[in-house]
mmCIF file of C-alpha atoms and ligand atoms in Angstrom:
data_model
loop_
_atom_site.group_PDB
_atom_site.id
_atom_site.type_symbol
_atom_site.label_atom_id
_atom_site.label_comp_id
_atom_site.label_asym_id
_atom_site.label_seq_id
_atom_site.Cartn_x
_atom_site.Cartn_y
_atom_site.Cartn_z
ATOM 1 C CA UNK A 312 -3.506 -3.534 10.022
ATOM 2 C CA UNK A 313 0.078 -3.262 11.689
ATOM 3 C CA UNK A 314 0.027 -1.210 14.618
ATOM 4 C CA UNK A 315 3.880 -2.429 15.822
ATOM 5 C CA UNK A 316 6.140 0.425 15.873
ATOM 6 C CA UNK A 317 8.484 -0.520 13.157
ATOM 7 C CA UNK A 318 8.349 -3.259 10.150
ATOM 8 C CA UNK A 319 11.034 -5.781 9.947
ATOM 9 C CA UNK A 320 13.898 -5.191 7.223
ATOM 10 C CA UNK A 321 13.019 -6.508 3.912
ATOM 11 C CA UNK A 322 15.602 -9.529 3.414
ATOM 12 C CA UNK A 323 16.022 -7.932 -0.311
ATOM 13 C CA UNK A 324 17.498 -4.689 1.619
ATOM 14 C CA UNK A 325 19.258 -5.970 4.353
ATOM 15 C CA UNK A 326 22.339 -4.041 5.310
ATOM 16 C CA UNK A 327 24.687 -4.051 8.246
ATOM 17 C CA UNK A 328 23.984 -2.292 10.935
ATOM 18 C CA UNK A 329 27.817 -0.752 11.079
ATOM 19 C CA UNK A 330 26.902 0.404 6.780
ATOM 20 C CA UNK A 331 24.038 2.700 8.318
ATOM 21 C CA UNK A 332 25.172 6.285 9.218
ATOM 22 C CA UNK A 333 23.962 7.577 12.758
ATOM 23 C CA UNK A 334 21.620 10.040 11.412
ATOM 24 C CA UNK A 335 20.087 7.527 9.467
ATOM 25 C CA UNK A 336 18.596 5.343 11.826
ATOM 26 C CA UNK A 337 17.408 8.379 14.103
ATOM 27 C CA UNK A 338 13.319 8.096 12.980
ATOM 28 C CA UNK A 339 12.197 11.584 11.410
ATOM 29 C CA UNK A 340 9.543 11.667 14.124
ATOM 30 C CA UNK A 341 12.212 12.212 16.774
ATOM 31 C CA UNK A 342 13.874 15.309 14.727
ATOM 32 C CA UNK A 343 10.593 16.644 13.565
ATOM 33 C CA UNK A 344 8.888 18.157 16.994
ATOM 34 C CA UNK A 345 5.245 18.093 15.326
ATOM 35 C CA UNK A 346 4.973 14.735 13.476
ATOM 36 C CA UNK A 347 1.878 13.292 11.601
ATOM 37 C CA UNK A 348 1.304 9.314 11.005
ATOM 38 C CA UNK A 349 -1.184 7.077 9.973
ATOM 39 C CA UNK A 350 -3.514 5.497 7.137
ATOM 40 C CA UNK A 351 -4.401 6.567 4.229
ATOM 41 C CA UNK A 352 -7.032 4.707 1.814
ATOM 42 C CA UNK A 353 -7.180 5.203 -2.500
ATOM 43 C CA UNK A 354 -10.622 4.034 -3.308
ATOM 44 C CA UNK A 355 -12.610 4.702 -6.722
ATOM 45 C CA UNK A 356 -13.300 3.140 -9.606
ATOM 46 C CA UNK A 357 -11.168 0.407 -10.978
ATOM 47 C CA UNK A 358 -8.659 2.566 -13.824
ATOM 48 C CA UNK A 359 -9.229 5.807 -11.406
ATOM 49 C CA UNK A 360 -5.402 5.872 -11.539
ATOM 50 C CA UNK A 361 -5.146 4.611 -7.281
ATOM 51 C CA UNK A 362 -2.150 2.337 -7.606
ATOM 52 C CA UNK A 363 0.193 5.267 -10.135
ATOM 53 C CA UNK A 364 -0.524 7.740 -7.977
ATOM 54 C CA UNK A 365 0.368 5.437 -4.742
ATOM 55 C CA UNK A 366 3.806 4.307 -6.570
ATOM 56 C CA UNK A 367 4.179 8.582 -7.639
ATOM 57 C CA UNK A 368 3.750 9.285 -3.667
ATOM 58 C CA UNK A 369 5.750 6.772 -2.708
ATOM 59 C CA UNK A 370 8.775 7.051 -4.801
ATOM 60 C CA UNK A 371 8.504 2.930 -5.935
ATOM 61 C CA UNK A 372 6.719 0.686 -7.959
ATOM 62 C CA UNK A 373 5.075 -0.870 -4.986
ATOM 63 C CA UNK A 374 1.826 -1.444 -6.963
ATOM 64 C CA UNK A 375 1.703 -2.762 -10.366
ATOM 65 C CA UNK A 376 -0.724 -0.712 -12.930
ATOM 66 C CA UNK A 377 -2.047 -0.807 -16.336
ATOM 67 C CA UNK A 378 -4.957 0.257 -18.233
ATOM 68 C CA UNK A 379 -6.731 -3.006 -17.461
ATOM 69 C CA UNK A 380 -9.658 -2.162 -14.731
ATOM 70 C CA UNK A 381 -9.532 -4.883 -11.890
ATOM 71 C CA UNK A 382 -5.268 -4.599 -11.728
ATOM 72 C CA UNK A 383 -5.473 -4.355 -8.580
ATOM 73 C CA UNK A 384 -6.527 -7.608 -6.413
ATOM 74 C CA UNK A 385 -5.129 -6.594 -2.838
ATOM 75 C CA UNK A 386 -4.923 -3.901 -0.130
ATOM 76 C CA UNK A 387 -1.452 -2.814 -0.622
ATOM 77 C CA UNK A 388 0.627 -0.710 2.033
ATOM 78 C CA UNK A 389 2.718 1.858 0.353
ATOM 79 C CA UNK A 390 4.890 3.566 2.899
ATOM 80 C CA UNK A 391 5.957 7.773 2.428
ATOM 81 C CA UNK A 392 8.396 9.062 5.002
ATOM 82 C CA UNK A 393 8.702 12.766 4.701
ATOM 83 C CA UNK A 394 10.249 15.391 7.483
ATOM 84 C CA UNK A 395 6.760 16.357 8.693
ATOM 85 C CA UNK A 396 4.910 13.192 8.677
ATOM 86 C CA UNK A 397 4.724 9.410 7.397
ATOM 87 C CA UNK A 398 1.671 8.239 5.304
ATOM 88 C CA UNK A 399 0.635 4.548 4.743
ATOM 89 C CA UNK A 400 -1.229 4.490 1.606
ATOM 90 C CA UNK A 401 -3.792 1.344 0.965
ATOM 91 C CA UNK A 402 -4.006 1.332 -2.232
ATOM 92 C CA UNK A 403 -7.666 -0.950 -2.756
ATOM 93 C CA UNK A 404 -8.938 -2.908 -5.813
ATOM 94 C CA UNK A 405 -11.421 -0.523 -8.039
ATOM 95 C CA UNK A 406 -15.210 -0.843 -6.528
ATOM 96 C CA UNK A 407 -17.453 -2.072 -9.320
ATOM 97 C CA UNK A 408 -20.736 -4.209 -9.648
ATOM 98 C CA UNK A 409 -19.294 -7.222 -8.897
ATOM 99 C CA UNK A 410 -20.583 -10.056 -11.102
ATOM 100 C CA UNK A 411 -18.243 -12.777 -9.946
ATOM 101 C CA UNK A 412 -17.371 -14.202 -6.216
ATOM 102 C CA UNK A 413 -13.483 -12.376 -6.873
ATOM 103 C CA UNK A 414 -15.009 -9.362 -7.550
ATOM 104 C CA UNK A 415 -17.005 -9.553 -4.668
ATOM 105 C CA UNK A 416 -13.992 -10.027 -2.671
ATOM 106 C CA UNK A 417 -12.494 -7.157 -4.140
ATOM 107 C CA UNK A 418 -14.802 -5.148 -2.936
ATOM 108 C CA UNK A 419 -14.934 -6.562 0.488
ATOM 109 C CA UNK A 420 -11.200 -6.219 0.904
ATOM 110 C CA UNK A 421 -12.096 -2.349 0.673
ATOM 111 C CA UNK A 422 -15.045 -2.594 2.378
ATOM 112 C CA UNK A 423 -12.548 -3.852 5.396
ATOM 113 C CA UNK A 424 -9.942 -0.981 5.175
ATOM 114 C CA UNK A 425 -12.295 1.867 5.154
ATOM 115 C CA UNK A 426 -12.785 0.703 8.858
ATOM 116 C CA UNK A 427 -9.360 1.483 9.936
ATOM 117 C CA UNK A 428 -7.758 4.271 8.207
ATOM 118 C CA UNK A 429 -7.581 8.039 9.469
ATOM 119 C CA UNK A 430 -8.187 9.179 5.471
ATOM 120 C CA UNK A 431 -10.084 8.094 2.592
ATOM 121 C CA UNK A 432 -9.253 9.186 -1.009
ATOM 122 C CA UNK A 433 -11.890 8.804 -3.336
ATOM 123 C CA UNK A 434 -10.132 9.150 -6.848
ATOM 124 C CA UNK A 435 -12.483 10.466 -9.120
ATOM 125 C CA UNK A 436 -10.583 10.465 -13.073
ATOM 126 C CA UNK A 437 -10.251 14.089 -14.665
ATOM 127 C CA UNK A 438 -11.171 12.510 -18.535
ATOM 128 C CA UNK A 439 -14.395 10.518 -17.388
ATOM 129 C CA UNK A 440 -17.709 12.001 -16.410
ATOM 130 C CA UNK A 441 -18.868 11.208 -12.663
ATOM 131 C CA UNK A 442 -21.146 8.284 -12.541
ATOM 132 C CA UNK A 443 -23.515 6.394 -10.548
ATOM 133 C CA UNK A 444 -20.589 4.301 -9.648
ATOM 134 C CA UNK A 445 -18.797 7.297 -8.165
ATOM 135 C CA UNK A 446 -21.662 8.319 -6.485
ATOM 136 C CA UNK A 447 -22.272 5.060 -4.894
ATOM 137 C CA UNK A 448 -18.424 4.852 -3.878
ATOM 138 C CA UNK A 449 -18.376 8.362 -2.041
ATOM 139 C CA UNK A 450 -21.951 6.811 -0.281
ATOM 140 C CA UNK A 451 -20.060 4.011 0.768
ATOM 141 C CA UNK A 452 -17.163 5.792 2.302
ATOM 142 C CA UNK A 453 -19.705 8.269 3.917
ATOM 143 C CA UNK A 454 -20.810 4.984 5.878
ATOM 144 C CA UNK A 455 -17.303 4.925 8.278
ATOM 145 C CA UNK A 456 -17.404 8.594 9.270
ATOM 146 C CA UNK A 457 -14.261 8.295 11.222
ATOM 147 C CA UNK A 458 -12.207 8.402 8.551
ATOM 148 C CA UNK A 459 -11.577 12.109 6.612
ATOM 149 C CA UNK A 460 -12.791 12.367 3.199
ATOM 150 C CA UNK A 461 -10.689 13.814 0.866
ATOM 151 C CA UNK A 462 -11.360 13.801 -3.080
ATOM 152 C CA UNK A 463 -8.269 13.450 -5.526
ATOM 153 C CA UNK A 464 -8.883 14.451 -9.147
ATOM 154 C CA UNK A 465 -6.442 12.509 -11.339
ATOM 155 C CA UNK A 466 -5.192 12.361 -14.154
ATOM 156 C CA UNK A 467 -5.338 16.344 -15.194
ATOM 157 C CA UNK A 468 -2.562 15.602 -17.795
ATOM 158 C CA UNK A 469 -5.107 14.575 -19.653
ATOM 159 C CA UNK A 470 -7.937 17.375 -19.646
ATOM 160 C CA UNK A 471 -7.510 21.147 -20.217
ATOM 161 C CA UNK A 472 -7.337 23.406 -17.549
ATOM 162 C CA UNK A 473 -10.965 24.663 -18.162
ATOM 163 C CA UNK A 474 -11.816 20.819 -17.190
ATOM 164 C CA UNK A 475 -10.290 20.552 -14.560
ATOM 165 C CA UNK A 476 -12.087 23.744 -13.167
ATOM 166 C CA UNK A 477 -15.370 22.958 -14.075
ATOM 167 C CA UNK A 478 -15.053 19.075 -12.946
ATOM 168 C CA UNK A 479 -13.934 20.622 -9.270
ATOM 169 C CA UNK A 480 -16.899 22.113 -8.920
ATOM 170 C CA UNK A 481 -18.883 18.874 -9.709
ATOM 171 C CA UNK A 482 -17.067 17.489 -6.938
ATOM 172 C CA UNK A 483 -17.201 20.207 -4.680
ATOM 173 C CA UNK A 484 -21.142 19.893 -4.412
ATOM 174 C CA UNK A 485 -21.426 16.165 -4.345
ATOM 175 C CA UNK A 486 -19.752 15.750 -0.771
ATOM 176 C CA UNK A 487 -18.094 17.621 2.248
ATOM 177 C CA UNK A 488 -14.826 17.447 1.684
ATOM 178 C CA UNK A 489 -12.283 17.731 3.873
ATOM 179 C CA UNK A 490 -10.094 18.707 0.978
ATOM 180 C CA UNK A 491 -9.922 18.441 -2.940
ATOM 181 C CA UNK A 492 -6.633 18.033 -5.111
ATOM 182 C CA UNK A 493 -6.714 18.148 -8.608
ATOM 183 C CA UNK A 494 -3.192 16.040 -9.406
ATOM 184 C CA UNK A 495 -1.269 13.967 -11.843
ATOM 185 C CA UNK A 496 0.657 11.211 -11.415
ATOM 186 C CA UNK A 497 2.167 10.713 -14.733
ATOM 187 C CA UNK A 498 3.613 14.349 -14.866
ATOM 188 C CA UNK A 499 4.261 14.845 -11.581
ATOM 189 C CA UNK A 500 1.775 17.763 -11.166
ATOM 190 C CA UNK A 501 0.594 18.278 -7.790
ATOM 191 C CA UNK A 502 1.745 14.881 -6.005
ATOM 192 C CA UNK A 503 3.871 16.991 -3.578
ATOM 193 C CA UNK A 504 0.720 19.062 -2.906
ATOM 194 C CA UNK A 505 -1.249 15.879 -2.074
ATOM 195 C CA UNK A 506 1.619 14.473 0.298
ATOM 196 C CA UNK A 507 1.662 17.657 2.148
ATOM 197 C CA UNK A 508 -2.407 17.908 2.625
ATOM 198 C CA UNK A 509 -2.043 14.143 3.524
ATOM 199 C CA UNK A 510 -0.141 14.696 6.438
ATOM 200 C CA UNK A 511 -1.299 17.505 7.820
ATOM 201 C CA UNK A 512 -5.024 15.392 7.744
ATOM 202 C CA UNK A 513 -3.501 12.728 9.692
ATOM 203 C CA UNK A 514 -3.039 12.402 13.632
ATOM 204 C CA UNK A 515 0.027 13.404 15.520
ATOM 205 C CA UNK A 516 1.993 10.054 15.813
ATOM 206 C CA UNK A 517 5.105 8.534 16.231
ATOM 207 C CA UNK A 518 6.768 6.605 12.743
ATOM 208 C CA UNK A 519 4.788 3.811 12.385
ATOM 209 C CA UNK A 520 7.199 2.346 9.728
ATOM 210 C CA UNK A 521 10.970 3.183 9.425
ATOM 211 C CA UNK A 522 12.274 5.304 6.592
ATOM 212 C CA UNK A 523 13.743 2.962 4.161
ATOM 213 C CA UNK A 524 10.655 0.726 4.085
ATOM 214 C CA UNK A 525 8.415 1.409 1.552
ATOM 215 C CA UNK A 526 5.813 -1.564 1.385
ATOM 216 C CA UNK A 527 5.374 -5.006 3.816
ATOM 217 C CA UNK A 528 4.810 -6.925 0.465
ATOM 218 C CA UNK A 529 7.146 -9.866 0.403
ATOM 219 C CA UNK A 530 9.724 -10.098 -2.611
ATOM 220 C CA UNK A 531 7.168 -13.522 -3.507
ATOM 221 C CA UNK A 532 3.987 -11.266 -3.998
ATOM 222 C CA UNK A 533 5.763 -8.553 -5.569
ATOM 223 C CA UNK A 534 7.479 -10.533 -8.070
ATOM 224 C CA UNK A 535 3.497 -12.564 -8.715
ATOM 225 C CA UNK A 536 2.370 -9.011 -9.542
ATOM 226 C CA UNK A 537 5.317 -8.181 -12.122
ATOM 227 C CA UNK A 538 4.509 -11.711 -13.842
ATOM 228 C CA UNK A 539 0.591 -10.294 -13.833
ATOM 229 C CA UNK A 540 1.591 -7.303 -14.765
ATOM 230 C CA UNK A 541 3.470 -7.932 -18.273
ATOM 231 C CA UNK A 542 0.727 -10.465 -19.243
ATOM 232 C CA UNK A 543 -1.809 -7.661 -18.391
ATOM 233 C CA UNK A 544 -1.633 -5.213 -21.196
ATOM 234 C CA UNK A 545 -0.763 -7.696 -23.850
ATOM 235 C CA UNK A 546 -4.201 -9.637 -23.583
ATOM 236 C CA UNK A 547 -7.737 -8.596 -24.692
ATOM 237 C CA UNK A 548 -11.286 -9.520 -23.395
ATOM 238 C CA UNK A 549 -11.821 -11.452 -20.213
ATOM 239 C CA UNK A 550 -8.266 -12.481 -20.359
ATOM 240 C CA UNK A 551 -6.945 -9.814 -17.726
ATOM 241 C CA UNK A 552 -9.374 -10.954 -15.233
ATOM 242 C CA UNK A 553 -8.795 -14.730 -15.486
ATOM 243 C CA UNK A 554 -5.296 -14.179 -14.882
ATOM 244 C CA UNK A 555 -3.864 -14.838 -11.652
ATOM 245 C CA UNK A 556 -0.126 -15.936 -10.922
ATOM 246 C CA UNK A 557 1.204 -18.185 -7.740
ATOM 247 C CA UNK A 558 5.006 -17.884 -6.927
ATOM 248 C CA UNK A 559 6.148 -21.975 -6.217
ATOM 249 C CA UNK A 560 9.335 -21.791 -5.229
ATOM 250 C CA UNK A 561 11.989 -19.201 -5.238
ATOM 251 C CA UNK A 562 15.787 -20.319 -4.410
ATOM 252 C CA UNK A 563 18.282 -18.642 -3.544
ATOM 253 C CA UNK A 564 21.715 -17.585 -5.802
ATOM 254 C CA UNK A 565 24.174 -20.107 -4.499
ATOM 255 C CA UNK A 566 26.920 -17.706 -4.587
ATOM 256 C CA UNK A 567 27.305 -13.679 -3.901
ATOM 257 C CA UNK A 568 25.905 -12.131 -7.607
ATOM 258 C CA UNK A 569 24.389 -15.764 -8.757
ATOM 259 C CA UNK A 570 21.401 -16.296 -10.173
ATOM 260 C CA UNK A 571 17.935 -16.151 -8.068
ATOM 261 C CA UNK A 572 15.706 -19.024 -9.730
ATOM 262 C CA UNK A 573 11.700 -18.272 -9.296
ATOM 263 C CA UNK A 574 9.232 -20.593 -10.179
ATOM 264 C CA UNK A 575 5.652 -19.727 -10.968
ATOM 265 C CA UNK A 576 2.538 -20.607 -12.027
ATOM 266 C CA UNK A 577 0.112 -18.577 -14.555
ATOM 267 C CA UNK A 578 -3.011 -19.983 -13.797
ATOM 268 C CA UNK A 579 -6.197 -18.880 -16.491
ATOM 269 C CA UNK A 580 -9.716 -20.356 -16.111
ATOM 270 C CA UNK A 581 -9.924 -22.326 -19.743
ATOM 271 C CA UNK A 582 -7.916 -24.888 -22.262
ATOM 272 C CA UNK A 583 -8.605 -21.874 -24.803
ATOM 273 C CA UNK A 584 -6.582 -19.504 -22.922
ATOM 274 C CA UNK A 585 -4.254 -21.442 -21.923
ATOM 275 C CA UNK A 586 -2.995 -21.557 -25.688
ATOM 276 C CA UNK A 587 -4.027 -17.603 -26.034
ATOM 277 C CA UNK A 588 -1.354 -16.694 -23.114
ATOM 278 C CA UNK A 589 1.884 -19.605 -24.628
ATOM 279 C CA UNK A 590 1.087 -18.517 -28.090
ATOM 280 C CA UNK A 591 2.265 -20.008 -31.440
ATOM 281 C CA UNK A 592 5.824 -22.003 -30.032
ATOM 282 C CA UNK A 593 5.613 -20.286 -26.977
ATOM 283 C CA UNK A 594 6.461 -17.138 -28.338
ATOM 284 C CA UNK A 595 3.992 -15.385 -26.189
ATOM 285 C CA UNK A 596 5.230 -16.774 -22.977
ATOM 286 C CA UNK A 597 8.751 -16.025 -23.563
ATOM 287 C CA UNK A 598 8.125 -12.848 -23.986
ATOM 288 C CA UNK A 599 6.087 -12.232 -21.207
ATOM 289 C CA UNK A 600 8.289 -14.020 -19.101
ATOM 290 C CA UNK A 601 11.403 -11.786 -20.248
ATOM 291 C CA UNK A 602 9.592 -8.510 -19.734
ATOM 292 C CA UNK A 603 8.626 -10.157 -16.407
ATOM 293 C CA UNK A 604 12.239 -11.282 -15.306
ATOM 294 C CA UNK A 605 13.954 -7.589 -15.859
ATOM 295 C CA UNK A 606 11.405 -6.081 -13.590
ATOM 296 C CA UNK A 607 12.134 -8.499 -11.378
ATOM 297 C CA UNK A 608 15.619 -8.429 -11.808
ATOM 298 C CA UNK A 609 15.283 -4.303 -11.117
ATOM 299 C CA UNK A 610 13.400 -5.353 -7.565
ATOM 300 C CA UNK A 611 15.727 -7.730 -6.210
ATOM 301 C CA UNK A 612 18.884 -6.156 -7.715
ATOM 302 C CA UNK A 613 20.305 -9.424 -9.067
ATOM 303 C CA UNK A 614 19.825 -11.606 -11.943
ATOM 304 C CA UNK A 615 17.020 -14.231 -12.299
ATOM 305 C CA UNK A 616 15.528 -16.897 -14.178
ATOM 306 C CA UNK A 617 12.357 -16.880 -14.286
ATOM 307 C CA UNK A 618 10.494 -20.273 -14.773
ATOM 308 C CA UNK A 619 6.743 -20.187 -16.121
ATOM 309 C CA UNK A 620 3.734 -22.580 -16.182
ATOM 310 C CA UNK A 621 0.791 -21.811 -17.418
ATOM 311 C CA UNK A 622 -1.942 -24.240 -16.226
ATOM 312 C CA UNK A 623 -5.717 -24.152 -16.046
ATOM 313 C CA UNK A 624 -7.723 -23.296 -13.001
ATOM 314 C CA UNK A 625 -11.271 -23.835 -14.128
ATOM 315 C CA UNK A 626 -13.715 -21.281 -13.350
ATOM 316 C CA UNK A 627 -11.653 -19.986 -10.577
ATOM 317 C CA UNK A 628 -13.425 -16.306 -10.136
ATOM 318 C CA UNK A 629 -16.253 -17.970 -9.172
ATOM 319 C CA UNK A 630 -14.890 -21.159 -7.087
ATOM 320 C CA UNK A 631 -14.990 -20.447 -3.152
ATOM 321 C CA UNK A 632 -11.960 -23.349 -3.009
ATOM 322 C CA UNK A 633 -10.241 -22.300 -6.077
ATOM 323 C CA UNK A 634 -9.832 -18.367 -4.706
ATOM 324 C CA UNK A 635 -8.518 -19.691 -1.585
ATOM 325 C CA UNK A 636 -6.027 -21.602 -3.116
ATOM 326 C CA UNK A 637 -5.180 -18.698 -5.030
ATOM 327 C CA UNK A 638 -5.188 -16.530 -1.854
ATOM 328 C CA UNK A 639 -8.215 -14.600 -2.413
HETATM 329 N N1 GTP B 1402 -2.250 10.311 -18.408
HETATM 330 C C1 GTP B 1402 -2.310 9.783 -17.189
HETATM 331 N N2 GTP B 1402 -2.554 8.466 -17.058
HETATM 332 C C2 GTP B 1402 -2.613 7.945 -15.812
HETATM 333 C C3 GTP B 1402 -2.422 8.729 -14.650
HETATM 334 N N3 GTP B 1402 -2.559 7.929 -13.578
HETATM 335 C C4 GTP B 1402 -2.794 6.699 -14.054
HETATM 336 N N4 GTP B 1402 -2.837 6.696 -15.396
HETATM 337 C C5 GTP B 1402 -3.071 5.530 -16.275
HETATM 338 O O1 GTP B 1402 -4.351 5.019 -16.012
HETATM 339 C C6 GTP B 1402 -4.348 3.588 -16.069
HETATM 340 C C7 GTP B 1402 -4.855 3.015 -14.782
HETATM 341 O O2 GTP B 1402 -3.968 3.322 -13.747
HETATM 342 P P1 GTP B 1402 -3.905 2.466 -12.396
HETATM 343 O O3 GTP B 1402 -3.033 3.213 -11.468
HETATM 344 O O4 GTP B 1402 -3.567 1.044 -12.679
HETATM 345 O O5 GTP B 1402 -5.413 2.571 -11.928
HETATM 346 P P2 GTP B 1402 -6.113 1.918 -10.643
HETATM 347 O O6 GTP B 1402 -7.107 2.892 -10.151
HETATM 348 O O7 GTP B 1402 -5.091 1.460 -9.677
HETATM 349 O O8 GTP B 1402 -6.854 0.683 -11.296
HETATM 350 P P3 GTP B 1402 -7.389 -0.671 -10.591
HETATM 351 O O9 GTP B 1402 -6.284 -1.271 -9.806
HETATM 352 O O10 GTP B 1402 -7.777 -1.524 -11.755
HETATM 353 O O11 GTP B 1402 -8.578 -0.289 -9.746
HETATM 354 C C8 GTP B 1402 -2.912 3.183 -16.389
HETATM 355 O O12 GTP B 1402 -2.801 2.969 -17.783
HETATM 356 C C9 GTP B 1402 -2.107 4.396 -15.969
HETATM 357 O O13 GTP B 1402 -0.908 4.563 -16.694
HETATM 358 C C10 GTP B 1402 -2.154 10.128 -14.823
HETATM 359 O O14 GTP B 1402 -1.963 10.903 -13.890
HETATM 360 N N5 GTP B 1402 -2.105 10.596 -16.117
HETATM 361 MG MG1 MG B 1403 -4.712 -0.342 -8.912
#
């Protein structure tokens, strides 16, 4: 966890220093006389809705998302800058059973942030029914009592009101709360309500971050999730999970408005899947790899060509060398 008081420029958004107004560069913590900073964790089960709500909050994709469980394979920072305060969501891979050495990691990589955040969201899905799983999740976070415990209820789009009531009070009664938002990111209801409670949980602070950042993920990882991402919704079975993407190289237009070439590597853990993600001619990949390169193109603001590999990386969830190759 970053405790430096301000992240460098993304090279993506690099501007002159003469292009930035005055009041721009003044931090909001030095205009706003009672300022609030600090950490925020999204915990719950994998699909709770964590990363859309993050992105919502945040005003960016910073976090990809789909209706896959597991999407989610990192701790990722996504950085809100409002008048009163700034919060630094860590968006966390769902907790699950883990029945593979990945998923264990998973859930020690949010086993690790709970320890240094100032709030923990437990996201608990309007349209499912608590669980055991919940229940063991809101245990766990009631094991780093430093942290405040607040408990989002997501996805209320999808329930009627009368739900949402009566799932509140299910909530209510199976923790103390510090507070409890009922919210939805996909229509918007209710995300202003959680920044605001957000910041007035966390600690007076200067800006940890300045303004215009809004995540420390390098263009690299980003651009390894968007490749994940439009492979993600388009497979069935195990596929999602034995899916995981390595940027190789990545150079540079060679003039102003040129073309950025990435190269990257789609590793999945058998020969049979291999064929499953290239599909008949490589029809399959080619469209993936288009969907990929115009999300990409939106994040770097320039065109790109986007080279793919698929290659097979046997067993990998449950090799100790093979996830740290593939930075797990
Ligand atoms: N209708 C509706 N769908 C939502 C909402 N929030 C998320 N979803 C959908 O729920 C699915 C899961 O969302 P994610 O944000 O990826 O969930 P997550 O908790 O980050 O999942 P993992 O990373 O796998 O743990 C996606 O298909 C989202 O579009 C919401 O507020 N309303
Ligand atoms: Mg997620």
């Amino acid at each position: 966890m970053t405790d430096s008081a301000e992240s460098p420029v993304q090279p993506d958004s690099e501007v002159s220093a003469s292009a930035v107004p005055e009041a721009a560069t003044a931090s909001a913590a030095d205009r706003h006389p009672d300022f609030h900073a600090g950490f925020v964790a999204f915990v719950g089960r994998p699909n709770a809705g964590k990363s859309t709500l993050m992105n919502a909050l945040v005003g960016e994709k910073v976090a990809i998302t789909s209706a896959k469980p597991q999407t989610t394979r990192r701790a990722i920072r996504g950085i809100l800058t409002a008048d009163a305060g700034q919060i630094v969501v860590v968006d966390t891979p769902g907790l699950h059973r883990p029945r593979t050495l990945l998923g264990q990691r998973l859930n020690d990589i949010v086993e690790a942030e709970l320890d240094g955040v100032d709030v923990v969201c437990v996201c608990l899905p309007a349209d499912e029914a608590i669980g055991p799983g919940d229940r063991r999740i809101i245990e766990q976070v009631g094991r780093h009592p430093r942290a405040k415990r607040v408990a989002l209820l997501t996805k209320t789009d999808r329930v009627r009101p009368d739900d949402v009531a009566a799932r509140l009070i299910e909530i209510d009664a199976l923790a103390e709360w510090a507070t409890l938002i009922p919210v939805s990111a996909v229509t918007d209801d209710q995300v202003d309500v959680v920044r605001d409670e957000l910041i007035r949980l966390l600690p007076a602070s200067q800006q940890l971050y300045d303004a215009e950042t809004h995540t420390e993920d390098s263009i690299e990882v980003r651009a390894a999730e968007l490749i994940r991402e439009a492979m993600l919704e388009d497979v069935r079975d195990e596929l999602p999970h034995s899916l995981a993407v390595v940027i190789d190289d990545v150079e540079a237009p060679e003039a102003e408005g040129g073309v950025t070439k990435i190269y990257a590597s789609v590793f999945v853990e058998r020969d049979s899947q291999k064929g499953i993600i290239i599909g008949r001619g490589g029809q399959r990949l080619k469209a993936f790899g288009t969907a990929a390169r115009k999300q990409i193109e939106q994040l770097i603001g320039g065109r790109v060509h986007l080279d793919l590999r698929v290659k097979v990386a046997k067993e990998w969830q449950t090799s100790p060398k093979l996830l740290d190759r593939l930075g797990f």
